[in-house]
XYZ file of C-alpha atoms in Angstrom:
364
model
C -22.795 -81.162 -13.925
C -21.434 -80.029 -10.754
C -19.495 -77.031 -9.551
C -17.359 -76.194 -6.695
C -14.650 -73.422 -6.611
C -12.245 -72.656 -3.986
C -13.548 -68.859 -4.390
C -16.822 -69.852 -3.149
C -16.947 -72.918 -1.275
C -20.522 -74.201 -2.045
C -21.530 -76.794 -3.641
C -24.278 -76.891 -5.793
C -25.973 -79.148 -8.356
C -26.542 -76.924 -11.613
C -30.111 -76.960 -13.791
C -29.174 -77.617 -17.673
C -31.520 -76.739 -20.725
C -33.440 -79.436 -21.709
C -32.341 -80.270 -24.933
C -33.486 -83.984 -25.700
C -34.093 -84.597 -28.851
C -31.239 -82.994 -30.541
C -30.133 -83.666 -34.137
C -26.095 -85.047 -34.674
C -24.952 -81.756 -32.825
C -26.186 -79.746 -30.132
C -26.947 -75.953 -30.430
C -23.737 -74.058 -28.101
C -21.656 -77.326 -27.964
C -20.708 -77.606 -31.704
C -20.097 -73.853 -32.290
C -19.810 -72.302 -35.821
C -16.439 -72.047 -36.954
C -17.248 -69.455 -39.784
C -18.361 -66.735 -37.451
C -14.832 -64.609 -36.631
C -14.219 -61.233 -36.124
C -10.904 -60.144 -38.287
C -10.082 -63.064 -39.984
C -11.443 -65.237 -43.252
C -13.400 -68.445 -41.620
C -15.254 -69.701 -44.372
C -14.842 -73.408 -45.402
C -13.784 -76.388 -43.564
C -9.780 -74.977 -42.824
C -8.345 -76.540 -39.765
C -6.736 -73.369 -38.744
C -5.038 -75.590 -35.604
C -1.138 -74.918 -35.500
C 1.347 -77.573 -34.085
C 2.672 -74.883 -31.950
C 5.965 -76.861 -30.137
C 6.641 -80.520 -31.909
C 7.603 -83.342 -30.195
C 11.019 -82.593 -30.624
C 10.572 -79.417 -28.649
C 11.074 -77.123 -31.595
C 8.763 -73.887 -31.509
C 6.666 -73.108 -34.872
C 8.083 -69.948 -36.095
C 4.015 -69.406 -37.993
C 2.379 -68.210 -34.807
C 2.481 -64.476 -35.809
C 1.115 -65.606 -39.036
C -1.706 -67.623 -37.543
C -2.458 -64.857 -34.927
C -2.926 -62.276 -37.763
C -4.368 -64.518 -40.965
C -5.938 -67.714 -39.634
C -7.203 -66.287 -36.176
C -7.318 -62.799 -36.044
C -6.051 -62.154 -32.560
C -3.273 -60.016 -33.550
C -4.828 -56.695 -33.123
C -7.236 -57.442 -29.972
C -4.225 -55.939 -27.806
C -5.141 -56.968 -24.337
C -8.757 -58.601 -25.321
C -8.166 -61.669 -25.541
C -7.315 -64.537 -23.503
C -5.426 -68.068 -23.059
C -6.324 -71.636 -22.101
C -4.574 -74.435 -21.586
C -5.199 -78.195 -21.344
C -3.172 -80.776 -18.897
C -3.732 -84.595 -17.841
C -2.703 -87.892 -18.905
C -3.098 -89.365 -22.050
C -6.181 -90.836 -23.450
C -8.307 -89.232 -21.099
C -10.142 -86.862 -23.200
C -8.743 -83.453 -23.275
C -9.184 -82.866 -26.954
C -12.186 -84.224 -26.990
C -13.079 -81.458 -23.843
C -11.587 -78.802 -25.492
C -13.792 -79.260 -28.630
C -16.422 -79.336 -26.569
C -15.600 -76.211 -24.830
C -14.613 -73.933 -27.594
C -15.529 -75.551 -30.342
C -12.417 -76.682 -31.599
C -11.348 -79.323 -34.564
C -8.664 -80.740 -32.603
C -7.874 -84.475 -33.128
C -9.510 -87.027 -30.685
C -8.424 -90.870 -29.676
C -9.447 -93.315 -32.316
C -10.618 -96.012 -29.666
C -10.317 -98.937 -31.995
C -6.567 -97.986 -31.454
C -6.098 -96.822 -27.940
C -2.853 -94.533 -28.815
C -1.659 -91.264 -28.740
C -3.097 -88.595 -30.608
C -1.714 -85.280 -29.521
C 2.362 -84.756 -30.146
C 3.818 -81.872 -28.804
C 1.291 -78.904 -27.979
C -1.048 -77.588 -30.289
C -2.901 -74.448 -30.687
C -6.223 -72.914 -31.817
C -9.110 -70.092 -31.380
C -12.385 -70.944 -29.814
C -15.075 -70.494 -32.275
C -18.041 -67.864 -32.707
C -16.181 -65.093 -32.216
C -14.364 -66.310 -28.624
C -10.918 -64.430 -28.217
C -9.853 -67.385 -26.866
C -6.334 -69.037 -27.803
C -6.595 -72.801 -26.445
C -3.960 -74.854 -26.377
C -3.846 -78.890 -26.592
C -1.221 -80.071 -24.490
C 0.641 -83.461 -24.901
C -0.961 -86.084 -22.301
C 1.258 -87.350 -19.964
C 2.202 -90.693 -18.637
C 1.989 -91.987 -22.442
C 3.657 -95.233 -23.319
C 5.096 -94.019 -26.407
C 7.608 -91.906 -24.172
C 7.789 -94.292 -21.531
C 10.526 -93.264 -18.665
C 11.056 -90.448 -20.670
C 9.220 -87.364 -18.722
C 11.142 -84.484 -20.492
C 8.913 -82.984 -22.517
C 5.571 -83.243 -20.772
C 7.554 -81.288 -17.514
C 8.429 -79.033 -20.074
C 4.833 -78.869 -21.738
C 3.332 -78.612 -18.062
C 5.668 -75.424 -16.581
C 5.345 -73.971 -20.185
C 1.647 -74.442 -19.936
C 1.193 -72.818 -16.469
C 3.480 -69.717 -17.265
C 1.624 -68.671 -20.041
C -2.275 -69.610 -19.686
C -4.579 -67.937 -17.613
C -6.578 -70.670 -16.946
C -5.345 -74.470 -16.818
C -7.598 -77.036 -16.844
C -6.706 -80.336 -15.410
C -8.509 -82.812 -16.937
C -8.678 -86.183 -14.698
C -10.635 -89.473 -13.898
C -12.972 -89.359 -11.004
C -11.130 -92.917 -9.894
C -7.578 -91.138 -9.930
C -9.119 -88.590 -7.512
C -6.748 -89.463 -4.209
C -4.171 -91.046 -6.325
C -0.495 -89.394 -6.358
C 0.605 -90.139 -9.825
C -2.794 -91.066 -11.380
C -4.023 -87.805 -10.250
C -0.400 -86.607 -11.903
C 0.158 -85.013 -8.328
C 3.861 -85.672 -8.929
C 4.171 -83.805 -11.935
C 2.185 -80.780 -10.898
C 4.911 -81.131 -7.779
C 7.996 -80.469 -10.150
C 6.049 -77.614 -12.547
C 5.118 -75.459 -9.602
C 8.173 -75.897 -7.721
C 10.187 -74.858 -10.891
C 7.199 -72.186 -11.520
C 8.224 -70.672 -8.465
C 11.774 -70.531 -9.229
C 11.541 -69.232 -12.810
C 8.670 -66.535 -12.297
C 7.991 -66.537 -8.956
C 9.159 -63.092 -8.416
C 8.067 -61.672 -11.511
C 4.422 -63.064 -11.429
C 1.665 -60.014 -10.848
C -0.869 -62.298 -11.813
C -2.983 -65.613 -10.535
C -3.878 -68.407 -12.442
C -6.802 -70.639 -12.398
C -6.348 -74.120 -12.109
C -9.692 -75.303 -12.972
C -10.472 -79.135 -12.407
C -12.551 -81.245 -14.438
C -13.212 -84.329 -13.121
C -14.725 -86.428 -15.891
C -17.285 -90.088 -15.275
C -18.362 -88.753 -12.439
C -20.691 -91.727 -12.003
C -20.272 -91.886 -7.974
C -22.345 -90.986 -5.480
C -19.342 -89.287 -3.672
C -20.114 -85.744 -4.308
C -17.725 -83.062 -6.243
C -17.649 -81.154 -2.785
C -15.971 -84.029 -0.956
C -13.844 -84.437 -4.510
C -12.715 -81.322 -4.342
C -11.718 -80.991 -1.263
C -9.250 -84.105 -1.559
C -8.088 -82.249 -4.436
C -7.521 -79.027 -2.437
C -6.198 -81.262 0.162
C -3.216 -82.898 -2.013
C -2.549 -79.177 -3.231
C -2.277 -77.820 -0.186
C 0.334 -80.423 0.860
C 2.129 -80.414 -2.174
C 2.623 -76.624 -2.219
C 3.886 -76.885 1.668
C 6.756 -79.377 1.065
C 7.765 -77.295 -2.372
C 11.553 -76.430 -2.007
C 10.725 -72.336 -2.420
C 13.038 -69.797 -3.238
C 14.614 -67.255 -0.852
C 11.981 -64.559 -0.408
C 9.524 -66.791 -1.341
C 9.858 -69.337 1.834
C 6.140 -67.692 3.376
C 4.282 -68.006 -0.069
C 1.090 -70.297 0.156
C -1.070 -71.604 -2.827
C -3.666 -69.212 -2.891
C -0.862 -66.637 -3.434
C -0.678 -68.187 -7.005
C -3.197 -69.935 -7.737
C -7.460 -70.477 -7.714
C -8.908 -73.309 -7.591
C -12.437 -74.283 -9.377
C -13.878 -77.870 -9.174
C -16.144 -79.163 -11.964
C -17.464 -82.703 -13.063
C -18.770 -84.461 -15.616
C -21.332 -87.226 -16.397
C -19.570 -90.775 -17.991
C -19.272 -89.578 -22.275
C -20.487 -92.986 -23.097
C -22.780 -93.936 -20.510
C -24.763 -90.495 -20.246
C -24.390 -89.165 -23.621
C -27.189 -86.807 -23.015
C -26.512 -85.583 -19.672
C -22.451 -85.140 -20.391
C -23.434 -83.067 -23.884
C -25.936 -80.491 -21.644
C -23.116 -80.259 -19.013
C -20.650 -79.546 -21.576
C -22.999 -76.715 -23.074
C -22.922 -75.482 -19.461
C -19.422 -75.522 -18.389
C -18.999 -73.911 -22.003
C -21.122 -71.013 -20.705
C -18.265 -70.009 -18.467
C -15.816 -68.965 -20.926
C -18.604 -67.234 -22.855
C -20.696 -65.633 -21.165
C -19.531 -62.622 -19.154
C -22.463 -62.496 -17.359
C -22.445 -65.984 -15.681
C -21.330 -65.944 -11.850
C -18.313 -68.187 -12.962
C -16.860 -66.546 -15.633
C -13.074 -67.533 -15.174
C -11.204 -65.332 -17.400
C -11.243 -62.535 -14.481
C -8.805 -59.648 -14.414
C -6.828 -60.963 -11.904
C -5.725 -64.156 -14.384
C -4.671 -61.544 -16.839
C -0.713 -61.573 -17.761
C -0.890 -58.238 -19.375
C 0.644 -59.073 -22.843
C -0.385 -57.394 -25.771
C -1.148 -59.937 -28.739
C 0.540 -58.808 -31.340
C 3.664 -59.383 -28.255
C 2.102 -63.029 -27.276
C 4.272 -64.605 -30.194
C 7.425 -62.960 -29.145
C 6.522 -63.693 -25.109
C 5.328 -67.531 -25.944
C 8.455 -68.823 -27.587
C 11.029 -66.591 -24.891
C 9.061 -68.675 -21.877
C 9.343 -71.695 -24.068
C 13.327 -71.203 -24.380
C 13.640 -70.148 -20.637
C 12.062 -73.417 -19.760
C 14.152 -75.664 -22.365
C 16.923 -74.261 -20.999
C 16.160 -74.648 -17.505
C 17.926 -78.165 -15.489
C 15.862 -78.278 -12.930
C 13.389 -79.874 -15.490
C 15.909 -82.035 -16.887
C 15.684 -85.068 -13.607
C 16.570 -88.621 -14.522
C 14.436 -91.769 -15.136
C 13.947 -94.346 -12.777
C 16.050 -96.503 -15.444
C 19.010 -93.599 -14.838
C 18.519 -93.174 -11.411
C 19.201 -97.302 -11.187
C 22.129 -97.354 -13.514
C 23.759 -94.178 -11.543
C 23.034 -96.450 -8.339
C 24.446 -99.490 -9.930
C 27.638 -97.477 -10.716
C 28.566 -95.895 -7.534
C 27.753 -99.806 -5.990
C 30.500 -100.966 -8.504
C 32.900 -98.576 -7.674
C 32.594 -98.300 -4.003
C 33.352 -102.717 -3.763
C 36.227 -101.283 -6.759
C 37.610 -98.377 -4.169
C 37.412 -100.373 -1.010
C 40.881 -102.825 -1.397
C 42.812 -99.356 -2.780
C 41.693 -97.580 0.197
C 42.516 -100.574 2.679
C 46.377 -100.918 0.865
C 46.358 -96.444 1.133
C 45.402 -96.472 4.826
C 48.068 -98.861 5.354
C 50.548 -96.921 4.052
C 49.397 -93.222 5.223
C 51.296 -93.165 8.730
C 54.928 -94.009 6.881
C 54.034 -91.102 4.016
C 53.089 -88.724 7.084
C 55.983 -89.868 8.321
C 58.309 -88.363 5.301
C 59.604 -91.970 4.921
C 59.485 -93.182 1.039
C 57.365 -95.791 0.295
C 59.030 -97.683 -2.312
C 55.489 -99.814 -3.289
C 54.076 -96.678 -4.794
């Protein structure tokens, strides 16, 4: 694995445990899921709540989940929040599992369809305060045109999580809408409309780049990355008061990559382990849940908070921009009716100077 972060700009190749020779699951990467503080973990529950559905309804069970199934409800400020984003079919559940040690469901690839609908929520296991939650890819075929609900999923996403992690291709690296550079475009500039003025707080945007089979290294990844960012952020339409804001004023940026899942089994589960270490261990010199991420909500508030950003962003028409399919028929329309307009304006003309005129035109 390799990590660079915008924090410290250096590059560096990290040393991983040795741990060939493992049985079916690796010790650190497959967590136990009985071992909670506050809450009843035995047994093989899926305690993972469908959070918003793909109708963009909000579960009205999250206090219930935060107190029974998760016991976050009485950590107050000690705990914190994660969030996934990337296209479809590109492995964020399968991360996420990875990372905190999550059940959540993963691509069958016999099938090659969606798996997540709508966003979905869980705790990180052994103990991890952690509330993670698995975001809707985007660019999915089963919405098509239809980009509604993952803007909606994306600028809900960033508002509330400390720490987003993009989750991307090493081949889309440099791309505009593989690298879902578009999207990211329309959340932040809405972002900075809807809580721009109200936001004390940073958040992480923390890439993974996953088959990072190349010999192009993560530094010179990273800084197209950083690059595209930086660009996108300048052309944002900002707010008034808001016109001299730049990226860092929002946002950190932390660069990680992964070996190919298939192709480097081995090497991809000890990087996993490793990148794991950094929402774990306190200790480890990039530990990203750092007090400036922090959005000061108590958790036995986060319900309450959660699902009045999820209405202020539902509600919000900046988010609600047409498909290519509407932006043609709109064209099509004002086509028709401008060759429609043309011969009533050319018979109007004619007759404007006699009407100025105070005569009475007896043809209208």
């Amino acid at each position: 694995m390799s990590s660079y972060s915008q924090n410290h700009y250096s590059h560096r190749q990290q040393q991983v445990p040795d741990i060939a020779g493992r049985g079916s699951e690796v010790a650190g990467v497959v967590p136990n899921r009985n071992r909670y503080s506050g809450a009843d973990r035995n047994g093989p529950e899926f305690t993972r709540l469908q959070l918003i559905d793909d109708e963009q309804n909000f579960s009205q069970d999250l206090t219930s989940y935060m107190q029974k199934k998760w016991g976050l409800y009485e950590d107050g400020f000690n705990y914190n929040v994660v969030s996934v984003f990337g296209s479809q079919s590109t492995g964020k559940s399968t991360l996420l599992n990875r990372l905190f040690g999550t059940r959540f469901d993963v691509m069958n690839e016999a099938q090659r369809q969606q798996t997540t609908r709508g966003i979905w929520a869980d705790r990180g296991t052994d103990g991890m305060p952690v509330l993670i939650l698995d975001v809707e890819g985007t660019d999915g075929r089963e919405r098509g045109e239809n980009q509604d609900f993952e803007r909606k999923s994306a600028l809900f996403s960033l508002a509330i999580s400390e720490v987003l992690i993009v989750n991307m291709w090493e081949h889309t690296v440099g791309l505009y809408n593989g690298a879902n550079m578009g999207l990211l475009k329309t959340v932040m500039e809405v972002n900075l409309q809807l809580f721009g003025t109200q936001r004390e707080n940073k958040t992480l945007l923390y890439f993974v780049i996953r088959d990072h089979v190349s010999p192009t290294p993560l530094s010179s990844l990273a800084s197209t990355l950083h690059g595209d960012l930086e660009r996108i952020w300048d052309s944002l339409n900002k707010p008034e008061g808001l016109t001299d804001a730049r990226l860092g004023d929002y946002f950190d940026l932390q660069f990680e990559s992964l070996p190919h899942l298939r192709l480097q089994p081995d090497e991809f589960e000890r990087a996993a382990l490793e990148l794991r270490q950094q929402f774990t261990d306190k200790k480890n010199a990039e530990y990203v849940f750092r007090p400036a991420y922090k959005r000061r909500v108590p958790a036995d508030g986060f319900p309450h908070y959660a699902e009045s950003v999820w209405e202020k962003v539902v509600s919000n028409k900046d988010l609600d921009l047409p498909t290519q399919q509407e932006l043609l028929a709109q064209y099509r329309c004002d086509e028709i009716a401008a060759v429609a307009i043309g011969p009533f304006r050319e018979a109007v003309d004619a007759l404007r100077p006699r009407v100025q005129n105070g005569q009475i035109v007896d043809e209208l």
